[in-house]
Amino acid sequence: MNKQEQDQQDELVLLLNQGKFKEVVVDATKFTDEYKYNAIGWNVLALGYKGLGDIAKAQNMFEELLRNNPGHILFISNLGNIYKESGRIKDAISCYEKAINGDPNLINTIEALGI
């Protein structure tokens, strides 16, 4: 990853952490157009939609991302969070278990599974 891509990615994460979801969606859309293979960019874009309350869009994005990247732990865990919030508890548990099997040090995912 070059410095420009890293800097833009860091800015997206900052905007997401600040809760500026409209800006996140606009900027992350541009970012993913330019850096099509940047997983963090796609993750931030889907979380931006989630933050705007467009749960269906975020869920569809994570499901599509997982069709193309079936073992991606971050996507699996975040899809689990969306399923949990949508009341799809069995699906959420399945996602959390897959994510933890892939990386047993995912504290947030272990906590979400426990909840």
GROMACS .gro file of N, CA and C in nm, residues 7-97:
model
  273
    7ASP      N    1  -0.284   0.705   0.385
    7ASP     CA    2  -0.334   0.830   0.443
    7ASP      C    3  -0.485   0.843   0.422
    8GLN      N    4  -0.532   0.811   0.303
    8GLN     CA    5  -0.676   0.819   0.275
    8GLN      C    6  -0.753   0.716   0.358
    9GLN      N    7  -0.697   0.597   0.370
    9GLN     CA    8  -0.761   0.494   0.452
    9GLN      C    9  -0.770   0.540   0.597
   10ASP      N   10  -0.663   0.595   0.649
   10ASP     CA   11  -0.662   0.644   0.787
   10ASP      C   12  -0.767   0.753   0.807
   11GLU      N   13  -0.783   0.840   0.709
   11GLU     CA   14  -0.884   0.946   0.716
   11GLU      C   15  -1.025   0.887   0.720
   12LEU      N   16  -1.048   0.784   0.641
   12LEU     CA   17  -1.179   0.718   0.642
   12LEU      C   18  -1.210   0.660   0.780
   13VAL      N   19  -1.113   0.592   0.837
   13VAL     CA   20  -1.132   0.532   0.969
   13VAL      C   21  -1.158   0.641   1.073
   14LEU      N   22  -1.088   0.751   1.063
   14LEU     CA   23  -1.109   0.863   1.155
   14LEU      C   24  -1.251   0.917   1.143
   15LEU      N   25  -1.296   0.939   1.020
   15LEU     CA   26  -1.433   0.988   0.998
   15LEU      C   27  -1.536   0.890   1.055
   16LEU      N   28  -1.512   0.761   1.035
   16LEU     CA   29  -1.603   0.659   1.089
   16LEU      C   30  -1.606   0.667   1.241
   17ASN      N   31  -1.490   0.675   1.302
   17ASN     CA   32  -1.481   0.682   1.449
   17ASN      C   33  -1.545   0.810   1.504
   18GLN      N   34  -1.548   0.915   1.423
   18GLN     CA   35  -1.611   1.041   1.463
   18GLN      C   36  -1.762   1.040   1.439
   19GLY      N   37  -1.811   0.936   1.375
   19GLY     CA   38  -1.954   0.925   1.350
   19GLY      C   39  -2.003   1.012   1.235
   20LYS      N   40  -1.915   1.051   1.146
   20LYS     CA   41  -1.951   1.135   1.031
   20LYS      C   42  -1.988   1.044   0.914
   21PHE      N   43  -2.101   0.977   0.927
   21PHE     CA   44  -2.136   0.869   0.836
   21PHE      C   45  -2.166   0.916   0.694
   22LYS      N   46  -2.225   1.032   0.678
   22LYS     CA   47  -2.249   1.083   0.542
   22LYS      C   48  -2.116   1.105   0.470
   23GLU      N   49  -2.022   1.167   0.538
   23GLU     CA   50  -1.890   1.188   0.479
   23GLU      C   51  -1.820   1.055   0.453
   24VAL      N   52  -1.837   0.961   0.544
   24VAL     CA   53  -1.777   0.829   0.528
   24VAL      C   54  -1.825   0.766   0.398
   25VAL      N   55  -1.956   0.767   0.376
   25VAL     CA   56  -2.011   0.701   0.257
   25VAL      C   57  -1.960   0.769   0.130
   26VAL      N   58  -1.961   0.901   0.128
   26VAL     CA   59  -1.914   0.973   0.009
   26VAL      C   60  -1.766   0.944  -0.015
   27ASP      N   61  -1.684   0.962   0.088
   27ASP     CA   62  -1.540   0.946   0.071
   27ASP      C   63  -1.499   0.800   0.048
   28ALA      N   64  -1.566   0.708   0.118
   28ALA     CA   65  -1.532   0.567   0.102
   28ALA      C   66  -1.575   0.515  -0.036
   29THR      N   67  -1.682   0.570  -0.090
   29THR     CA   68  -1.723   0.532  -0.226
   29THR      C   69  -1.615   0.572  -0.326
   30LYS      N   70  -1.564   0.693  -0.313
   30LYS     CA   71  -1.456   0.738  -0.400
   30LYS      C   72  -1.331   0.653  -0.379
   31PHE      N   73  -1.301   0.626  -0.253
   31PHE     CA   74  -1.182   0.548  -0.218
   31PHE      C   75  -1.188   0.409  -0.279
   32THR      N   76  -1.303   0.341  -0.265
   32THR     CA   77  -1.314   0.206  -0.317
   32THR      C   78  -1.319   0.203  -0.470
   33ASP      N   79  -1.361   0.313  -0.531
   33ASP     CA   80  -1.353   0.322  -0.677
   33ASP      C   81  -1.207   0.324  -0.721
   34GLU      N   82  -1.124   0.393  -0.643
   34GLU     CA   83  -0.983   0.404  -0.678
   34GLU      C   84  -0.901   0.283  -0.633
   35TYR      N   85  -0.933   0.233  -0.513
   35TYR     CA   86  -0.858   0.120  -0.456
   35TYR      C   87  -0.955   0.002  -0.437
   36LYS      N   88  -0.985  -0.064  -0.545
   36LYS     CA   89  -1.088  -0.168  -0.547
   36LYS      C   90  -1.056  -0.288  -0.459
   37TYR      N   91  -0.931  -0.309  -0.426
   37TYR     CA   92  -0.892  -0.427  -0.350
   37TYR      C   93  -0.856  -0.395  -0.204
   38ASN      N   94  -0.893  -0.278  -0.158
   38ASN     CA   95  -0.863  -0.237  -0.021
   38ASN      C   96  -0.979  -0.279   0.070
   39ALA      N   97  -0.958  -0.385   0.146
   39ALA     CA   98  -1.063  -0.441   0.231
   39ALA      C   99  -1.110  -0.343   0.338
   40ILE      N  100  -1.019  -0.267   0.394
   40ILE     CA  101  -1.058  -0.171   0.498
   40ILE      C  102  -1.151  -0.066   0.438
   41GLY      N  103  -1.124  -0.021   0.318
   41GLY     CA  104  -1.211   0.075   0.252
   41GLY      C  105  -1.353   0.022   0.236
   42TRP      N  106  -1.366  -0.102   0.190
   42TRP     CA  107  -1.498  -0.164   0.174
   42TRP      C  108  -1.566  -0.182   0.309
   43ASN      N  109  -1.490  -0.222   0.409
   43ASN     CA  110  -1.545  -0.239   0.542
   43ASN      C  111  -1.599  -0.107   0.596
   44VAL      N  112  -1.521  -0.001   0.581
   44VAL     CA  113  -1.563   0.131   0.628
   44VAL      C  114  -1.687   0.178   0.552
   45LEU      N  115  -1.692   0.153   0.423
   45LEU     CA  116  -1.809   0.194   0.345
   45LEU      C  117  -1.935   0.123   0.397
   46ALA      N  118  -1.928  -0.006   0.417
   46ALA     CA  119  -2.044  -0.080   0.468
   46ALA      C  120  -2.082  -0.031   0.608
   47LEU      N  121  -1.983  -0.004   0.692
   47LEU     CA  122  -2.013   0.047   0.827
   47LEU      C  123  -2.070   0.189   0.821
   48GLY      N  124  -2.031   0.265   0.720
   48GLY     CA  125  -2.090   0.398   0.700
   48GLY      C  126  -2.239   0.387   0.671
   49TYR      N  127  -2.276   0.294   0.584
   49TYR     CA  128  -2.419   0.272   0.557
   49TYR      C  129  -2.491   0.226   0.683
   50LYS      N  130  -2.428   0.139   0.757
   50LYS     CA  131  -2.487   0.094   0.884
   50LYS      C  132  -2.510   0.213   0.977
   51GLY      N  133  -2.409   0.300   0.985
   51GLY     CA  134  -2.420   0.418   1.070
   51GLY      C  135  -2.531   0.513   1.028
   52LEU      N  136  -2.559   0.515   0.899
   52LEU     CA  137  -2.670   0.599   0.847
   52LEU      C  138  -2.805   0.532   0.867
   53GLY      N  139  -2.803   0.409   0.918
   53GLY     CA  140  -2.928   0.338   0.942
   53GLY      C  141  -2.973   0.253   0.825
   54ASP      N  142  -2.893   0.245   0.720
   54ASP     CA  143  -2.928   0.163   0.604
   54ASP      C  144  -2.869   0.023   0.626
   55ILE      N  145  -2.933  -0.048   0.718
   55ILE     CA  146  -2.885  -0.179   0.759
   55ILE      C  147  -2.889  -0.278   0.642
   56ALA      N  148  -2.995  -0.270   0.562
   56ALA     CA  149  -3.008  -0.362   0.448
   56ALA      C  150  -2.892  -0.344   0.351
   57LYS      N  151  -2.855  -0.220   0.323
   57LYS     CA  152  -2.744  -0.193   0.232
   57LYS      C  153  -2.613  -0.247   0.290
   58ALA      N  154  -2.590  -0.221   0.418
   58ALA     CA  155  -2.469  -0.270   0.484
   58ALA      C  156  -2.465  -0.422   0.483
   59GLN      N  157  -2.577  -0.485   0.515
   59GLN     CA  158  -2.582  -0.631   0.515
   59GLN      C  159  -2.554  -0.686   0.375
   60ASN      N  160  -2.618  -0.629   0.275
   60ASN     CA  161  -2.595  -0.675   0.138
   60ASN      C  162  -2.448  -0.659   0.098
   61MET      N  163  -2.387  -0.548   0.138
   61MET     CA  164  -2.246  -0.527   0.106
   61MET      C  165  -2.158  -0.633   0.170
   62PHE      N  166  -2.179  -0.659   0.300
   62PHE     CA  167  -2.096  -0.760   0.367
   62PHE      C  168  -2.119  -0.898   0.308
   63GLU      N  169  -2.243  -0.932   0.275
   63GLU     CA  170  -2.269  -1.062   0.214
   63GLU      C  171  -2.199  -1.074   0.079
   64GLU      N  172  -2.203  -0.967  -0.001
   64GLU     CA  173  -2.136  -0.968  -0.131
   64GLU      C  174  -1.984  -0.975  -0.112
   65LEU      N  175  -1.933  -0.899  -0.018
   65LEU     CA  176  -1.789  -0.903   0.009
   65LEU      C  177  -1.745  -1.043   0.049
   66LEU      N  178  -1.828  -1.111   0.126
   66LEU     CA  179  -1.794  -1.246   0.170
   66LEU      C  180  -1.807  -1.348   0.057
   67ARG      N  181  -1.894  -1.324  -0.038
   67ARG     CA  182  -1.900  -1.413  -0.154
   67ARG      C  183  -1.768  -1.409  -0.231
   68ASN      N  184  -1.708  -1.291  -0.236
   68ASN     CA  185  -1.581  -1.273  -0.307
   68ASN      C  186  -1.459  -1.298  -0.220
   69ASN      N  187  -1.475  -1.292  -0.088
   69ASN     CA  188  -1.366  -1.310   0.009
   69ASN      C  189  -1.417  -1.395   0.125
   70PRO      N  190  -1.447  -1.522   0.103
   70PRO     CA  191  -1.520  -1.602   0.201
   70PRO      C  192  -1.453  -1.619   0.338
   71GLY      N  193  -1.325  -1.604   0.346
   71GLY     CA  194  -1.259  -1.623   0.474
   71GLY      C  195  -1.218  -1.495   0.544
   72HIS      N  196  -1.266  -1.382   0.497
   72HIS     CA  197  -1.221  -1.253   0.552
   72HIS      C  198  -1.284  -1.231   0.690
   73ILE      N  199  -1.203  -1.240   0.792
   73ILE     CA  200  -1.248  -1.237   0.931
   73ILE      C  201  -1.324  -1.108   0.965
   74LEU      N  202  -1.273  -0.995   0.923
   74LEU     CA  203  -1.336  -0.867   0.955
   74LEU      C  204  -1.477  -0.859   0.895
   75PHE      N  205  -1.492  -0.903   0.772
   75PHE     CA  206  -1.624  -0.902   0.708
   75PHE      C  207  -1.720  -0.997   0.779
   76ILE      N  208  -1.670  -1.116   0.816
   76ILE     CA  209  -1.755  -1.215   0.884
   76ILE      C  210  -1.803  -1.160   1.018
   77SER      N  211  -1.712  -1.101   1.094
   77SER     CA  212  -1.747  -1.048   1.225
   77SER      C  213  -1.847  -0.933   1.214
   78ASN      N  214  -1.825  -0.843   1.121
   78ASN     CA  215  -1.917  -0.729   1.106
   78ASN      C  216  -2.052  -0.772   1.052
   79LEU      N  217  -2.057  -0.874   0.967
   79LEU     CA  218  -2.186  -0.927   0.923
   79LEU      C  219  -2.258  -0.988   1.043
   80GLY      N  220  -2.184  -1.054   1.131
   80GLY     CA  221  -2.243  -1.106   1.254
   80GLY      C  222  -2.306  -0.995   1.337
   81ASN      N  223  -2.240  -0.881   1.346
   81ASN     CA  224  -2.296  -0.768   1.421
   81ASN      C  225  -2.427  -0.721   1.359
   82ILE      N  226  -2.431  -0.716   1.228
   82ILE     CA  227  -2.554  -0.672   1.160
   82ILE      C  228  -2.666  -0.774   1.182
   83TYR      N  229  -2.632  -0.902   1.169
   83TYR     CA  230  -2.733  -1.005   1.195
   83TYR      C  231  -2.787  -0.994   1.337
   84LYS      N  232  -2.697  -0.973   1.433
   84LYS     CA  233  -2.739  -0.961   1.573
   84LYS      C  234  -2.837  -0.845   1.589
   85GLU      N  235  -2.804  -0.731   1.531
   85GLU     CA  236  -2.889  -0.613   1.543
   85GLU      C  237  -3.022  -0.631   1.470
   86SER      N  238  -3.024  -0.720   1.370
   86SER     CA  239  -3.147  -0.746   1.294
   86SER      C  240  -3.229  -0.859   1.356
   87GLY      N  241  -3.183  -0.915   1.466
   87GLY     CA  242  -3.256  -1.022   1.532
   87GLY      C  243  -3.227  -1.161   1.477
   88ARG      N  244  -3.131  -1.172   1.387
   88ARG     CA  245  -3.095  -1.302   1.329
   88ARG      C  246  -2.984  -1.365   1.413
   89ILE      N  247  -3.021  -1.404   1.533
   89ILE     CA  248  -2.924  -1.446   1.634
   89ILE      C  249  -2.846  -1.570   1.592
   90LYS      N  250  -2.914  -1.671   1.535
   90LYS     CA  251  -2.843  -1.792   1.493
   90LYS      C  252  -2.739  -1.761   1.386
   91ASP      N  253  -2.776  -1.672   1.292
   91ASP     CA  254  -2.680  -1.632   1.188
   91ASP      C  255  -2.564  -1.554   1.248
   92ALA      N  256  -2.594  -1.469   1.346
   92ALA     CA  257  -2.489  -1.391   1.413
   92ALA      C  258  -2.392  -1.485   1.484
   93ILE      N  259  -2.446  -1.582   1.556
   93ILE     CA  260  -2.361  -1.677   1.628
   93ILE      C  261  -2.272  -1.752   1.530
   94SER      N  262  -2.328  -1.794   1.418
   94SER     CA  263  -2.249  -1.865   1.317
   94SER      C  264  -2.133  -1.778   1.267
   95CYS      N  265  -2.162  -1.652   1.238
   95CYS     CA  266  -2.056  -1.560   1.193
   95CYS      C  267  -1.949  -1.543   1.299
   96TYR      N  268  -1.992  -1.519   1.423
   96TYR     CA  269  -1.895  -1.499   1.531
   96TYR      C  270  -1.806  -1.622   1.548
   97GLU      N  271  -1.866  -1.741   1.543
   97GLU     CA  272  -1.788  -1.863   1.560
   97GLU      C  273  -1.686  -1.880   1.447
   0.00000   0.00000   0.00000
